[in-house]
Amino acid sequence: MNKSNNLDEIFNARSVAIAGVSKGSSGQRFLKNLLKYGFKGEVYPVNPKGGEISGLKVYSNIRDIPGPVDYVISCIPALLAPQLIKDCVAKGVIAVSFYTAGFAEIGSIEGIELEREICRLAHSGGLRIIGPNCLGIHSPKAGLSFSSSFPRESGRVALICQSGGNATCFVDAATQRGARFSKVISYGNACDVNESELLDYFASDPETEIVAAYIEGVKDGRRFYQVLKKLADKKPTIVLKGGYTKAGAASAASHTGSLAGSGEIWEGVLQQTGAIQVHSLEELADMVVTFSYMSPPQGRRIGMFGAGGGATVLATDECIAAGFNLPRLPEEIQDELKQLVTCQAGNILKNPLDLSSVNFDESFYKITRRLALYEEIDFIIAHVPLGIVLPFAMSSNSVLDFLTDVTIKLNSEVNKPVAMVLHSVVSSENWKATLNAQQKCYEAGLPVYNSIAGAAKAIDRFLRYHGNRSDK
Amino acid sequence: MNKSNNLDEIFNARSVAIAGVSKGSSGQRFLKNLLKYGFKGEVYPVNPKGGEISGLKVYSNIRDIPGPVDYVISCIPALLAPQLIKDCVAKGVIAVSFYTAGFAEIGSIEGIELEREICRLAHSGGLRIIGPNCLGIHSPKAGLSFSSSFPRESGRVALICQSGGNATCFVDAATQRGARFSKVISYGNACDVNESELLDYFASDPETEIVAAYIEGVKDGRRFYQVLKKLADKKPTIVLKGGYTKAGAASAASHTGSLAGSGEIWEGVLQQTGAIQVHSLEELADMVVTFSYMSPPQGRRIGMFGAGGGATVLATDECIAAGFNLPRLPEEIQDELKQLVTCQAGNILKNPLDLSSVNFDESFYKITRRLALYEEIDFIIAHVPLGIVLPFAMSSNSVLDFLTDVTIKLNSEVNKPVAMVLHSVVSSENWKATLNAQQKCYEAGLPVYNSIAGAAKAIDRFLRYHGNRSDK
């Protein structure tokens, strides 16, 4: 049996049963999320008590379901899992995903034995297991999801994530910044479907161009190395290793029963395979956004503009610290720009440009355009610190709107990469306005970041990635 | 003349004139903010054209104002500044703060000369200048402020800030986390009142216990070193140096005309004086919150609990990376805790504790209390990742409420420092709920952080501060 074809079938499941659905249960939550997300196939709630829930007939056993069942989500107690496996095998189910926990991760001999048993049963019956102790599959093309807040559109990013909580957290955050997913899998203890099989699958999945991974441990180091290398050769692959430290690894063992390996080994492996290592979910989102929306700059020379004197000073420090340069504009361009400003702020027209005292009209755009066109500039960073009240007579949200429009126009008219940073959010109004501006940006093809430091670090990794590849 | 007494008078100004008030101007914005903030003294708008604004008579000249004027905010063009100084001197004004820009920071000989001239005129007339190119003074006891969003209550933190934008941004963000300010000053180009005089003043200001500073450059290195040392000996002093890199320093020169000095020199000076160096406004806020709400832990051993398996793994990595330990709970305590849980998640009762599968009732509190009382634990970090949906049947805001209450109770009943981290906010609802929870926390005396990494870094600096001092 070709296992990868198998994964394809799982990600394209046409019918779903949820075992362990009762009022107020996690099973019901999975059911509601699936229906709310808009799954078009058949959905079958299962509970020995039968009855009805959310307008659907509840089947007392998987075997009683009339039509075929491709995918089962299990929310039943762990001790009942072996029987469920047998029922699934009998029914001809392709895969079962266990939200159910209480297996190897609890660290007891019973838990480890139980996990081995369901694996054995599934393997001999040709059934695949996702998890246990996970949220399972999000596959927008199939209309299949464990979270109703995830986007309906399909995209180019695949996420393999050993933690369900990190998966929801990451996808929601990255979605707000325009990342769209081909497939997401929360795969927990990985007793059957594991990180290596998934990386291998995504290496040849035509819908996936970028792979993000949160991994706590690997089952087979040699195979992991091989598939990661194969994948990273073909597609940008960004890995966040959970349990990087010894204590973190101990915590990972309690979480997903993972044997984690030391931080140094991971660093070496990731570097040798060409995968990109990050250290937080925020950094993972920054990389996914960069690969989704930025084209590679020719070099490390930034043209920067934004609003706020102090914010500009700090932004400059952060870009320099990340290894970038900000070439000073030559006198002749400065003189040109001085014609465009009515204020006396000629001294700010050097790069970086603090444009908070420049009129917010067409001249503002002309200044940024001249900066972008300067031949010693490789790419542009525009930034708006939302928490400041500058220029003093404008609301920060008006400044945001204006700068967003200018930056989008610049991106469409100048043939250099442009990045947008919307930072220092301090109020609910700022938060909402930022979400709107983020959407405007990514719809226009612009990468958006939450901090200058985050943008600088991500673009640095992006440049190193392309530099390393062009060396090959 | 004792200059510090002079500063005291300025921070306690009883009457304010705003020069350059017209409809839609920055002057009007200052006026509105001052009135909205609730200044109880006399407020006099000034504009040569006279008339009326916001129900107040507009005086055509400072000299025409009937009562005394302590403090003047200037929003007039730079070229008119010398005449304003003469008028202020004639009127017996104590200080004038120039929002007006267009002086040394524009880099022209004219700008530098103009700044020198207003300084000369003010000095010979016994008038103090704040700025130019700044927002001036926030002094809650005097009811005096440039921002109507700043809190009315007075507090223990003083902020000296060379950037007006950074001042508003920082104060709003730190306020949301419970920081309260004795005095804030945005002092721009520092042609008269400068960083050294301010640090010296706050060293003996009885209302100030903690000093935060954003400084782009210093006027007199030797004096700066002396006053900073004197201040840092007496009170925790946290410094963010803007223009730490060469390009950042060039940007600072355009911003406030500052001669910035190299990053290495600053690092050395700050270390020798005992001041705490930070590298972003977020870190500055983290330190202010820590000094405002945390008592020094006895050591570096963390007891950690929170919701979310993956979040717990990452949190552990971040704490270890910052140099902390998480001592594993001994078997006998783990056995004790196992009696309190109905789930099979005994393996998570080691430290860190991922309590997402524990019942959210009294037993939850008992578990955290037992963790906190363990003698090998020096302090507690509780954390809630808002973006995750765990346990799957509860909303993240319900989890937030529950964990906030537990943590507050723990803080009041256990004699060890407790810190709260509310992180991974991904929606407007999360944002609002987080603001409420933050308020509950600081009202109960708990420090709140936006990220585990931020909390760990801040508490590390806090411990080093107290360690260094106990070595003396």
Short mmCIF file of C-alpha atoms in Angstrom, two decimals, chain A residues 88-90 93 119-127:
data_model
loop_
_atom_site.label_atom_id
_atom_site.label_comp_id
_atom_site.label_asym_id
_atom_site.label_seq_id
_atom_site.Cartn_x
_atom_site.Cartn_y
_atom_site.Cartn_z
CA CYS A 88 -13.57 1.20 12.11
CA VAL A 89 -11.70 -1.66 10.47
CA ALA A 90 -14.94 -3.56 10.02
CA VAL A 93 -12.79 3.52 7.48
CA CYS A 119 -1.53 0.72 16.58
CA ARG A 120 -1.31 -3.04 16.17
CA LEU A 121 -5.04 -3.36 15.61
CA ALA A 122 -5.10 -0.52 13.09
CA HIS A 123 -2.06 -1.71 11.22
CA SER A 124 -3.36 -5.24 10.75
CA GLY A 125 -6.73 -3.85 9.63
CA GLY A 126 -5.28 -1.33 7.14
CA LEU A 127 -6.60 1.62 9.17
#
